[in-house]
Amino acid sequence: MNQKFKYKLSHLLLISLSVMTAGMVNAAEPLISLKEMVEKTITSNPEVQARYHKFLEAGYEQETVRGGFLPQADVVSTYRKQEELVRNTGNTQIPRMNNELVLRQMIFDGFATSSEVKRLGHASRVRYFELQSTMQTTTLEFMRAYLDTLRYRELMQFAKDNYVIHKQMFDRIQERVNAGVARKVDLEQASGRLALAEANLLTETTNMHDVTARLQRLYGELPPETLEVPTISSAGVEPSSEEALKVAYKQNPDLLSTIEDIQAKKNEIKTNESRYFPRLDLQARKNLGTSSDGRYSNSAADLLELTMNFNLFNGFSDKNSINTAAQKLNGAQDMRDKACIDTRQLVSIAYNDIKQLTEQRIYRAQHKASIENAREAYRKQYDIGQRTLLDLLDAENEYFQAKRSLTNTEYDLQLAYARTYAGQGELLNKIGARRGNLPEYAREEYLDNESVCHAVAPVQIQIDKAALVADAKPLANIYPSMAKPITPVAVPTVVPAAAQTCNVQAITDRVNDWASAWRQKDADRYLRFYADKFSPEPPLDKAAWEKQRRQRLSSNGKIGLKIEDLQVSCEGDIGKATFKQAYTLTTFKIKKVADTSCEVCNMQRIPTIAYQDNTNKELQFQNESSDWKITRELVK
C-alpha cells in the first residue's frame, strides 16, 4: 500500500511539474499584437508586394519620360565609301572613318513631354491608390480569417464541452439501463444525441483546420497559440449611414484611383494634341575626326543648328488618336461611377449589419442566459423524475446552439465594423498599422471636383413590434385547441380583392418600390405596378400612355426621383398616397472645354439637366391578384 501510495504521489508530482512547465513556456512566449500581424501581412503578402512593385514601376516610368527635358549627347561613328567627283585638293575630303559628338536639346514639342509627365504622375497615383486598395482588401481578408480563428477556437471548445456532457449522460443512463432502473429507449435517445455531439465536434475541428490554413496563406506562417482580442469596434462609426458614406466617398482608395485615372486620360488627350504643333530642337555637332589646321578643313568646323519639324498630314492618325483618348476618358468616368455604386453598396450593407447585429447580440445574450437557467432547472427536475430524458437532451442541445449563436453574432459584429472601415479606406488606421516607404500625397482639389457620388443610402428597416402584436390575430385563432374533434378539410375559398383591408405600411412599401423601378428604368417592373383597370388622365388612353412611358424609360440619361412628405391613408379596401415628387433627367455630352484649332480637344463628359419638374402627386391603390396596384395617378 505504501509503495502504491508513493507511486501515485510521484505520478501526481510529475503531472503537476509538467503543467507548471507548460505554463512557464506559454508565459514566456511573447504575445504578438494584432497591429504587428497586420503590418507583417501588408509587408510580405505576395499580392500586396506585386501592387507595391507596380507603384514603383510607375514612378520610374515617369522619370524616364521626364528625361525628355534634358539634353541628349551621342557619339556617332560612321564608315563611308563616297564616289570622288572632284579631286581631293588640299586633303579636304571627309574621311571614310569618322566620329562625331552630337548634342541635342528639345526646345518645344507642343507640350508633349510635359503632358506625358503629368499623365504618368497621375498614373503613378493610380497605382498608389490601387496599392492602398489591395492593402485594405488584404487586411479585411486577414481580419476575417483572424476573427474566424478566434471564433472557431471558442466553438471547438463548446463542442468539446458538449461532447463531454453527452458522453457523461450516456454513461449514466447506460448504468441505469443495465441496473434495470431506466428504459432501453432512453439509451437509444442518448446514443443518438451523443453521435450528434461527436459530429458537431468533428465539424468544428474541420472548420478550425480550414481557417488556420486561410490565416497561414495571408500571414505567411501559422498563427500563434495566443491571439489578441481585437478592439476595432471601440472606435465606433458615424451616426448615420449617409455620414458613413460621405467619409467613404472622400477616402475609399478604389474611388480615388478612378478619379486619378480620369486626370491621366485628360493629359493623354493633351499629349496627342501636341502633334498639331511644330517641334523645335537645338543641335550641336563636332567632328572628332577632323582638325582646324587645314587637314579635312571642309568638315572641321563645329556646327550649331536649330531644326523645326512640322507634320502637315499623316492620314488622320492624329485626329483618331485624340478620339481614342477621348473614349478612354469616357471609360474612366464610367469606372468612377461604378466605384461610387460599389462603395455605396459595401458601406451601406456593412453599416446596416452593425446596427442589426448590435441589437441582435442583446437578444442572443438573453436567449443564452435563459436557456442556461432552464438547463440547470431541467437537470434538477430530471433527477427527481419531473423531466424526461428527451427534455434534458433538448435543453442541453439548445444551450449548445445558444452559445454558438451568441459567439457567431459577436464575431460577425466585429467583422461588420471591419467591413465598414475597409469601405471607408480606414481599416488600417483603425488598427493602427501602416506600411513604411510609402509617400503621403496632399489631397488635390480635383479629387473633390471630380467626385459625383451622392451619399444616399437605403433606409434601414425598423420593425414596429408593438404594431405587429396589435394587428395580429388572437392566439386562439392561430393555434386551435388540439382537443377539438378533427373536421373534414374544406376547400379554401378565394377572398375577393375588394375584401382585402388596406394597410398603411403595405402602401408605403409599394410607393417606394414603384419609385425604385422608375429610377432604375425597369419598364416591365414599373408597368406591373399599375392595375388592369388603370386609366390615365386624358387625352391619352392606356395603350398610348404605356407606349409613352416605355419611350421615356428607354431614353438615354440618368433618372433622379425624390419623394418627400409622403402621406398614406386607408379607407376600407382603397389606399391613397400623396407626396411631393422631384424628377430630373440628366444626360452626358462630350464637349470641348477649350477653344483650339483641333476638332476634338480637351474633351470632357459634361452632365446636363435635360428635364426636371416638381409636382404634387396622388396615387390610389386597390388590391388586385393579391397585390396592391395603382388604379389612379393624379398630378395636382
XYZ file of C-alpha atoms in Angstrom:
636
model
C 0.000 0.000 0.000
C 2.813 2.396 0.847
C 4.524 1.668 -2.467
C 1.293 2.257 -4.370
C 0.748 5.461 -2.472
C 4.289 6.621 -3.219
C 3.818 5.727 -6.893
C 0.577 7.719 -7.119
C 2.156 10.663 -5.310
C 5.169 10.699 -7.638
C 2.852 10.422 -10.633
C 0.827 13.424 -9.441
C 4.011 15.408 -8.849
C 5.189 14.652 -12.387
C 1.848 15.781 -13.811
C 1.939 18.970 -11.736
C 5.504 19.655 -12.825
C 4.629 19.185 -16.498
C 1.640 21.518 -16.157
C 3.791 24.159 -14.445
C 6.499 23.788 -17.102
C 3.943 24.170 -19.891
C 2.531 27.209 -18.144
C 6.010 28.740 -17.870
C 6.662 28.068 -21.566
C 3.351 29.665 -22.534
C 4.029 32.585 -20.229
C 7.475 33.052 -21.795
C 6.004 33.116 -25.319
C 5.712 36.775 -26.362
C 2.261 37.976 -27.371
C 2.187 39.160 -30.973
C -0.252 42.053 -31.256
C -2.864 42.372 -33.989
C -1.094 45.505 -35.255
C 2.175 43.610 -35.706
C 0.467 40.742 -37.518
C -1.323 43.140 -39.880
C 1.887 45.052 -40.634
C 3.664 41.781 -41.413
C 0.805 40.776 -43.711
C 0.720 44.014 -45.731
C 4.520 44.000 -45.978
C 5.132 40.399 -47.049
C 1.897 39.250 -48.713
C 2.688 38.456 -52.399
C -0.401 40.196 -53.771
C 0.404 43.391 -51.865
C 4.049 43.152 -52.902
C 3.039 42.853 -56.563
C 0.993 46.062 -56.270
C 3.874 47.768 -54.492
C 6.262 46.966 -57.335
C 3.669 48.198 -59.855
C 3.663 51.500 -57.942
C 7.478 51.722 -58.073
C 7.404 50.812 -61.768
C 5.037 53.707 -62.500
C 7.366 56.126 -60.709
C 10.386 55.033 -62.768
C 8.313 55.257 -65.943
C 7.522 58.896 -65.168
C 11.192 59.651 -64.542
C 12.033 58.010 -67.870
C 9.762 60.429 -69.736
C 10.984 63.377 -67.665
C 14.394 62.796 -69.245
C 12.988 64.376 -72.416
C 13.507 67.799 -70.795
C 17.284 67.211 -70.558
C 19.867 67.374 -73.365
C 20.912 64.248 -75.201
C 24.556 63.511 -76.035
C 25.624 60.893 -78.595
C 28.859 59.818 -80.252
C 28.075 58.871 -83.852
C 30.650 56.702 -85.636
C 30.376 56.225 -89.407
C 32.247 54.448 -92.155
C 31.526 55.671 -95.678
C 32.626 55.000 -99.227
C 31.794 58.008 -101.397
C 32.257 58.492 -105.143
C 35.014 61.012 -105.915
C 33.513 63.616 -108.272
C 36.259 66.203 -107.680
C 39.978 65.862 -106.982
C 40.992 65.805 -103.348
C 42.739 69.176 -103.207
C 44.439 70.134 -100.004
C 43.291 66.970 -98.304
C 39.806 68.406 -97.675
C 37.602 65.371 -98.189
C 35.625 63.885 -95.318
C 37.423 60.772 -94.110
C 35.939 57.358 -94.612
C 36.142 56.655 -90.868
C 34.584 59.455 -88.868
C 33.379 60.120 -85.300
C 31.016 62.908 -84.301
C 29.855 64.256 -80.956
C 26.187 65.267 -81.250
C 24.314 67.261 -78.597
C 20.540 67.727 -78.880
C 18.192 69.778 -76.736
C 14.428 69.784 -77.157
C 13.178 73.376 -77.236
C 9.461 72.871 -77.906
C 7.437 69.746 -78.650
C 3.874 71.025 -78.368
C 3.842 70.290 -74.613
C 4.010 66.555 -75.358
C 6.707 65.814 -72.780
C 5.141 67.949 -70.044
C 1.692 66.422 -70.675
C 3.135 62.919 -70.663
C 4.986 63.590 -67.412
C 1.719 64.791 -65.846
C -0.132 61.768 -67.230
C 2.376 59.374 -65.770
C 2.295 61.290 -62.495
C -1.438 60.623 -62.247
C -0.849 57.039 -63.408
C 1.628 56.654 -60.544
C -1.025 57.894 -58.116
C -3.483 55.413 -59.655
C -1.033 52.647 -58.779
C -0.625 54.160 -55.306
C -4.353 54.036 -54.594
C -4.573 50.564 -56.110
C -1.862 49.546 -53.637
C -3.867 51.151 -50.824
C -6.984 49.302 -52.006
C -5.118 45.980 -52.074
C -3.783 46.607 -48.566
C -7.309 47.402 -47.327
C -8.739 44.320 -49.050
C -5.951 42.045 -47.823
C -6.286 43.429 -44.299
C -10.040 42.835 -44.389
C -9.478 39.270 -45.588
C -6.878 38.827 -42.847
C -9.315 40.201 -40.245
C -11.955 37.772 -41.474
C -9.557 34.843 -41.040
C -8.264 36.232 -37.723
C -11.775 36.621 -36.284
C -12.773 33.210 -37.624
C -9.742 31.706 -35.886
C -10.893 33.163 -32.576
C -14.469 32.165 -33.398
C -13.723 28.516 -34.154
C -11.424 28.180 -31.168
C -14.387 29.089 -28.986
C -16.816 26.957 -30.964
C -14.456 23.999 -30.827
C -14.277 24.377 -27.036
C -18.098 24.496 -26.887
C -18.225 21.324 -28.999
C -15.736 19.615 -26.666
C -17.799 20.549 -23.602
C -20.980 19.456 -25.356
C -19.434 16.080 -26.233
C -18.181 15.512 -22.676
C -21.612 16.284 -21.194
C -23.398 13.976 -23.649
C -20.842 11.220 -23.014
C -21.279 11.538 -19.243
C -25.068 11.459 -19.611
C -24.833 8.436 -21.908
C -22.674 6.553 -19.405
C -25.034 7.463 -16.576
C -28.109 6.272 -18.484
C -26.309 3.135 -19.575
C -25.661 2.324 -15.922
C -29.361 2.822 -15.142
C -30.439 0.632 -18.048
C -28.038 -2.119 -17.008
C -29.393 -1.864 -13.464
C -32.972 -2.122 -14.788
C -33.919 1.334 -13.487
C -34.259 3.098 -16.867
C -35.822 2.070 -20.159
C -33.753 0.932 -23.093
C -35.350 3.538 -25.345
C -33.722 6.213 -23.145
C -30.353 4.711 -24.005
C -31.198 4.851 -27.719
C -32.059 8.537 -27.420
C -28.860 9.274 -25.513
C -26.840 7.316 -28.078
C -28.291 9.347 -30.943
C -27.590 12.656 -29.194
C -24.042 11.508 -28.392
C -23.461 10.756 -32.076
C -24.735 14.252 -32.921
C -22.320 15.762 -30.388
C -19.449 13.809 -31.947
C -20.453 15.053 -35.404
C -20.558 18.658 -34.126
C -17.091 18.241 -32.636
C -15.755 16.886 -35.915
C -17.330 19.806 -37.822
C -15.726 22.422 -35.564
C -12.297 20.789 -35.724
C -12.546 20.739 -39.520
C -13.529 24.433 -39.545
C -10.596 25.175 -37.247
C -8.198 23.417 -39.605
C -9.529 25.269 -42.662
C -9.430 28.730 -41.109
C -5.887 28.103 -39.870
C -4.873 27.365 -43.463
C -6.576 30.594 -44.588
C -4.764 32.657 -41.987
C -1.461 30.978 -42.838
C -1.903 31.898 -46.518
C -2.332 35.580 -45.661
C 0.023 35.874 -42.699
C 2.754 33.689 -44.171
C 3.055 31.359 -41.184
C 0.920 29.515 -38.668
C -0.892 31.781 -36.180
C 0.408 31.886 -32.609
C -1.400 29.983 -29.875
C -2.449 33.201 -28.147
C -4.237 35.853 -30.219
C -5.091 39.360 -29.137
C -8.808 40.097 -28.923
C -9.477 42.908 -31.446
C -10.941 46.181 -30.217
C -11.511 47.983 -33.531
C -15.227 48.294 -32.794
C -14.446 50.605 -29.852
C -13.671 53.395 -32.335
C -17.341 53.455 -33.351
C -18.889 54.624 -36.604
C -20.722 57.685 -37.863
C -24.239 58.343 -36.519
C -25.944 57.578 -39.845
C -25.272 55.598 -42.991
C -25.234 58.824 -45.036
C -22.449 60.220 -42.851
C -20.548 56.941 -43.190
C -20.904 57.182 -46.977
C -19.568 60.753 -47.022
C -16.401 59.537 -45.293
C -16.112 56.654 -47.760
C -16.507 58.941 -50.767
C -13.570 61.034 -49.560
C -11.201 58.207 -48.666
C -12.105 54.990 -50.485
C -8.955 54.115 -52.485
C -10.887 52.381 -55.286
C -12.837 55.572 -55.926
C -9.769 57.808 -55.655
C -7.854 55.641 -58.133
C -10.614 56.082 -60.746
C -10.533 59.878 -60.295
C -6.747 59.860 -60.741
C -7.249 57.760 -63.880
C -9.607 60.434 -65.237
C -6.862 63.048 -64.797
C -4.382 60.737 -66.532
C -6.716 60.310 -69.504
C -7.162 64.092 -69.797
C -3.406 64.530 -70.015
C -3.231 61.737 -72.580
C -5.522 63.813 -74.794
C -3.156 66.784 -74.389
C -0.205 64.560 -75.280
C -1.917 63.540 -78.518
C -2.851 67.165 -79.264
C 0.845 68.062 -79.282
C 1.130 66.544 -82.769
C -0.708 69.582 -84.115
C 2.254 71.785 -83.095
C 5.747 72.073 -84.623
C 8.738 70.573 -82.859
C 11.889 72.644 -82.312
C 15.272 71.110 -81.437
C 18.674 72.727 -80.902
C 21.522 70.548 -82.153
C 25.321 70.901 -81.915
C 27.821 68.715 -83.791
C 31.584 68.384 -83.500
C 33.548 66.126 -85.827
C 36.088 64.282 -83.726
C 37.968 63.008 -86.786
C 38.879 66.452 -88.186
C 41.128 69.320 -87.172
C 41.203 73.050 -87.783
C 44.815 73.211 -89.095
C 43.779 72.733 -92.715
C 43.520 68.978 -92.718
C 39.964 67.944 -93.626
C 39.123 71.636 -93.390
C 35.675 71.391 -95.052
C 34.352 69.290 -92.176
C 36.431 70.629 -89.317
C 34.048 73.440 -88.389
C 31.724 72.978 -85.413
C 28.004 73.039 -86.183
C 25.115 74.590 -84.240
C 21.673 74.381 -85.789
C 18.001 74.885 -84.878
C 15.650 72.466 -86.588
C 11.870 72.536 -86.876
C 9.674 69.599 -87.791
C 6.005 70.323 -88.546
C 3.851 67.449 -89.739
C 1.244 68.581 -92.275
C -0.653 65.348 -92.921
C -0.376 61.761 -91.709
C -3.634 60.145 -92.764
C -5.842 61.494 -89.924
C -3.905 59.424 -87.400
C -3.565 62.390 -85.040
C -7.286 63.073 -85.042
C -8.121 59.419 -84.443
C -5.595 59.168 -81.622
C -7.362 62.056 -79.888
C -10.734 60.373 -80.411
C -9.289 57.170 -78.939
C -8.057 59.047 -75.870
C -11.465 60.719 -75.511
C -13.172 57.332 -75.373
C -10.653 56.219 -72.751
C -11.689 59.283 -70.761
C -15.344 58.300 -71.048
C -14.491 54.789 -69.888
C -12.560 56.175 -66.899
C -15.557 58.288 -65.908
C -17.810 55.241 -66.162
C -15.450 53.327 -63.866
C -15.640 56.208 -61.402
C -19.439 55.967 -61.431
C -19.167 52.210 -60.854
C -16.802 52.794 -57.931
C -19.420 55.112 -56.392
C -22.079 52.420 -56.697
C -19.857 49.640 -55.368
C -18.714 51.737 -52.411
C -22.276 52.671 -51.555
C -23.356 49.023 -51.558
C -20.388 47.868 -49.468
C -20.650 50.582 -46.818
C -24.469 50.589 -46.647
C -24.713 46.842 -46.082
C -21.850 46.744 -43.572
C -23.249 49.746 -41.665
C -26.706 48.174 -41.533
C -25.153 44.928 -40.259
C -23.540 46.859 -37.397
C -26.891 48.267 -36.297
C -28.746 44.972 -36.668
C -26.079 42.783 -35.050
C -25.689 45.197 -32.134
C -29.367 44.749 -31.308
C -29.294 41.057 -32.143
C -26.447 40.474 -29.685
C -28.697 41.627 -26.836
C -31.353 39.065 -27.734
C -28.765 36.316 -28.216
C -27.323 37.016 -24.768
C -30.816 36.943 -23.232
C -31.545 33.661 -25.001
C -28.299 32.086 -23.756
C -28.896 33.223 -20.150
C -32.484 31.960 -20.154
C -31.568 28.587 -21.645
C -28.705 28.227 -19.168
C -31.114 28.754 -16.266
C -33.669 26.361 -17.767
C -30.933 23.765 -18.354
C -29.912 23.773 -14.722
C -33.555 23.543 -13.619
C -34.190 20.625 -16.016
C -31.212 18.729 -14.583
C -32.537 19.024 -11.063
C -36.078 18.115 -12.148
C -34.778 15.105 -14.110
C -33.021 13.773 -11.026
C -36.324 13.734 -9.113
C -38.299 12.337 -12.044
C -40.163 15.504 -13.094
C -38.485 15.728 -16.508
C -37.882 13.151 -19.203
C -34.575 12.354 -20.797
C -35.766 13.973 -24.020
C -36.393 17.235 -22.133
C -32.891 17.114 -20.697
C -31.216 16.353 -24.008
C -33.239 19.040 -25.815
C -32.222 21.630 -23.206
C -28.580 20.626 -23.486
C -28.610 20.869 -27.271
C -30.434 24.224 -27.236
C -27.894 25.584 -24.752
C -25.089 24.482 -27.056
C -26.752 26.190 -30.036
C -27.443 29.357 -27.968
C -23.755 29.655 -27.088
C -22.772 29.151 -30.711
C -25.285 31.757 -31.917
C -24.083 34.358 -29.404
C -20.443 33.759 -30.299
C -21.163 33.955 -34.040
C -23.100 37.190 -33.543
C -20.265 38.788 -31.577
C -17.655 37.939 -34.194
C -19.988 38.878 -37.064
C -20.382 42.280 -35.402
C -16.606 42.736 -35.230
C -16.389 41.779 -38.905
C -19.153 44.262 -39.822
C -17.062 47.047 -38.262
C -14.024 45.858 -40.231
C -16.041 45.810 -43.496
C -17.322 49.334 -42.855
C -13.832 50.658 -42.136
C -12.451 48.902 -45.224
C -15.146 50.508 -47.388
C -14.159 53.888 -45.933
C -10.461 53.217 -46.516
C -9.898 53.461 -42.752
C -9.291 49.854 -41.669
C -5.504 50.142 -41.355
C -5.832 53.423 -39.442
C -8.343 51.898 -37.030
C -5.951 49.024 -36.335
C -3.024 51.459 -36.054
C -0.980 49.618 -38.678
C 0.901 51.140 -41.600
C 3.415 50.167 -44.239
C 6.666 52.093 -44.429
C 8.364 53.577 -47.506
C 5.136 54.983 -48.914
C 4.680 58.674 -49.751
C 1.989 60.897 -48.314
C 0.128 62.727 -51.077
C -1.644 66.017 -50.392
C -5.335 65.948 -51.234
C -5.769 67.711 -54.563
C -8.803 69.839 -55.348
C -9.786 67.739 -58.352
C -10.434 64.737 -56.082
C -13.482 66.576 -54.755
C -14.439 68.270 -58.020
C -14.484 65.010 -59.995
C -16.495 63.095 -57.397
C -20.118 62.702 -58.464
C -21.109 60.306 -55.680
C -24.240 61.110 -53.691
C -24.429 59.914 -50.089
C -27.909 58.399 -50.340
C -28.218 55.060 -48.567
C -31.191 52.665 -48.385
C -33.456 53.306 -45.433
C -32.758 50.916 -42.585
C -35.806 48.782 -41.878
C -37.268 49.273 -38.417
C -39.966 46.848 -37.343
C -42.693 48.240 -35.105
C -43.125 45.165 -32.924
C -45.894 46.746 -30.871
C -47.885 47.342 -34.069
C -47.264 43.750 -35.175
C -48.741 42.426 -31.949
C -51.624 44.882 -32.063
C -52.546 43.885 -35.629
C -52.098 40.144 -35.071
C -54.938 37.692 -34.753
C -55.706 36.259 -31.321
C -53.509 33.324 -30.406
C -56.527 31.010 -30.188
C -57.318 31.709 -33.838
C -53.800 30.790 -34.914
C -53.350 27.673 -32.822
C -56.738 25.937 -32.358
C -57.027 23.572 -29.446
C -55.876 20.042 -30.178
C -58.744 18.771 -28.038
C -61.301 19.742 -30.683
C -62.510 16.959 -32.943
C -60.916 16.704 -36.354
C -63.161 18.177 -39.021
C -63.050 17.421 -42.743
C -60.736 19.637 -44.766
C -62.777 22.297 -46.513
C -61.947 23.659 -49.944
C -60.444 27.135 -49.382
C -62.409 29.984 -50.835
C -60.696 32.825 -52.623
C -61.164 36.130 -50.849
C -62.204 38.810 -53.363
C -59.703 41.597 -53.902
C -62.227 44.143 -52.698
C -62.418 42.392 -49.336
C -58.688 42.941 -48.659
C -58.142 45.524 -45.918
C -55.820 48.427 -46.712
C -52.558 48.583 -44.736
C -50.534 51.809 -44.416
C -47.169 50.061 -44.357
C -48.021 47.954 -47.409
C -48.995 51.053 -49.422
C -45.843 52.879 -48.280
C -43.666 49.973 -49.423
C -45.424 49.871 -52.789
C -44.800 53.583 -53.368
C -41.113 53.182 -52.571
C -40.828 50.121 -54.837
C -42.661 51.979 -57.615
C -40.196 54.881 -57.337
C -37.245 52.470 -57.315
C -38.391 50.803 -60.547
C -38.729 54.254 -62.124
C -35.213 55.284 -61.082
C -33.752 52.032 -62.419
C -35.593 52.491 -65.752
C -37.057 48.974 -65.481
C -40.092 49.447 -67.720
C -41.617 45.986 -67.266
C -41.385 46.136 -63.485
C -42.636 49.736 -63.455
C -45.746 48.971 -65.516
C -46.617 45.977 -63.324
C -47.416 48.416 -60.518
C -50.495 49.599 -62.460
C -53.799 47.734 -62.290
C -55.539 46.310 -65.338
C -58.332 48.822 -64.865
C -55.928 51.778 -64.585
C -56.966 54.669 -66.789
C -54.518 57.560 -67.371
C -55.542 61.182 -67.414
C -56.930 62.472 -70.745
C -56.160 62.821 -73.598
C -54.081 59.602 -73.531
C -55.630 56.159 -73.487
C -53.873 53.315 -71.697
C -52.098 51.960 -74.811
C -50.717 55.385 -75.761
C -49.780 56.081 -72.135
C -47.900 52.772 -71.843
C -46.033 53.450 -75.110
C -45.097 56.919 -73.867
C -43.782 55.558 -70.540
C -41.669 52.891 -72.256
C -40.123 55.510 -74.544
C -39.251 57.749 -71.596
C -37.741 54.903 -69.606
C -35.648 53.782 -72.586
C -34.172 57.246 -73.259
C -30.504 57.938 -72.588
C -29.659 59.591 -69.302
C -29.865 59.097 -65.590
C -33.204 59.470 -63.807
C -33.309 61.150 -60.432
C -36.536 60.795 -58.445
C -37.007 62.137 -54.949
C -40.174 61.660 -52.903
C -40.895 63.934 -49.941
C -43.760 64.434 -47.482
C -45.258 61.027 -48.207
C -48.709 60.724 -46.605
C -50.612 57.419 -46.754
C -54.227 56.888 -45.734
C -56.584 53.924 -45.919
C -60.347 53.787 -46.391
C -61.582 50.217 -46.423
C -60.060 48.479 -49.428
C -58.664 51.690 -51.012
C -55.254 53.160 -50.228
C -54.225 56.704 -51.054
C -50.661 58.109 -51.157
C -49.892 61.804 -51.623
C -46.378 63.240 -51.903
C -44.111 65.849 -53.471
C -42.210 64.485 -56.454
C -38.928 65.969 -57.732
C -37.926 64.474 -61.094
C -34.724 65.079 -63.070
C -33.277 63.554 -66.237
C -29.502 64.013 -66.528
C -27.723 63.388 -69.831
C -23.989 63.374 -70.508
C -22.373 65.016 -73.524
C -18.812 65.141 -74.795
C -17.790 68.801 -75.032
C -14.643 70.765 -75.734
C -13.683 72.932 -72.808
C -11.003 74.862 -74.714
C -11.162 76.894 -77.945
C -8.434 75.261 -80.022
C -7.997 74.565 -83.690
C -8.497 70.824 -83.417
C -11.942 69.305 -83.612
C -11.640 67.173 -80.517
C -9.521 68.791 -77.814
C -9.689 68.751 -74.013
C -12.831 66.636 -74.146
C -14.841 66.078 -71.007
C -18.118 64.344 -70.279
C -20.383 67.133 -69.062
C -23.594 66.299 -67.153
C -26.588 68.298 -68.334
C -30.067 68.517 -66.821
C -32.214 67.621 -69.831
C -35.527 67.856 -67.960
C -36.775 68.466 -64.451
C -40.050 69.154 -62.709
C -41.547 69.326 -59.235
C -45.153 68.239 -58.773
C -47.621 67.164 -56.137
C -48.900 63.705 -56.959
C -51.579 61.341 -55.674
C -51.620 57.571 -56.227
C -54.687 55.464 -55.454
C -54.266 51.721 -54.797
C -56.564 48.705 -54.769
C -55.735 45.056 -54.218
C -55.519 43.060 -57.419
C -54.171 39.494 -57.700
C -53.044 39.578 -54.041
C -51.033 42.753 -54.590
C -51.692 46.466 -54.224
C -51.763 48.170 -57.623
C -52.288 51.724 -58.848
C -55.766 52.462 -60.162
C -55.434 56.262 -60.482
C -52.492 58.649 -60.835
C -53.280 62.330 -60.361
C -50.948 65.304 -60.761
C -52.039 68.271 -58.693
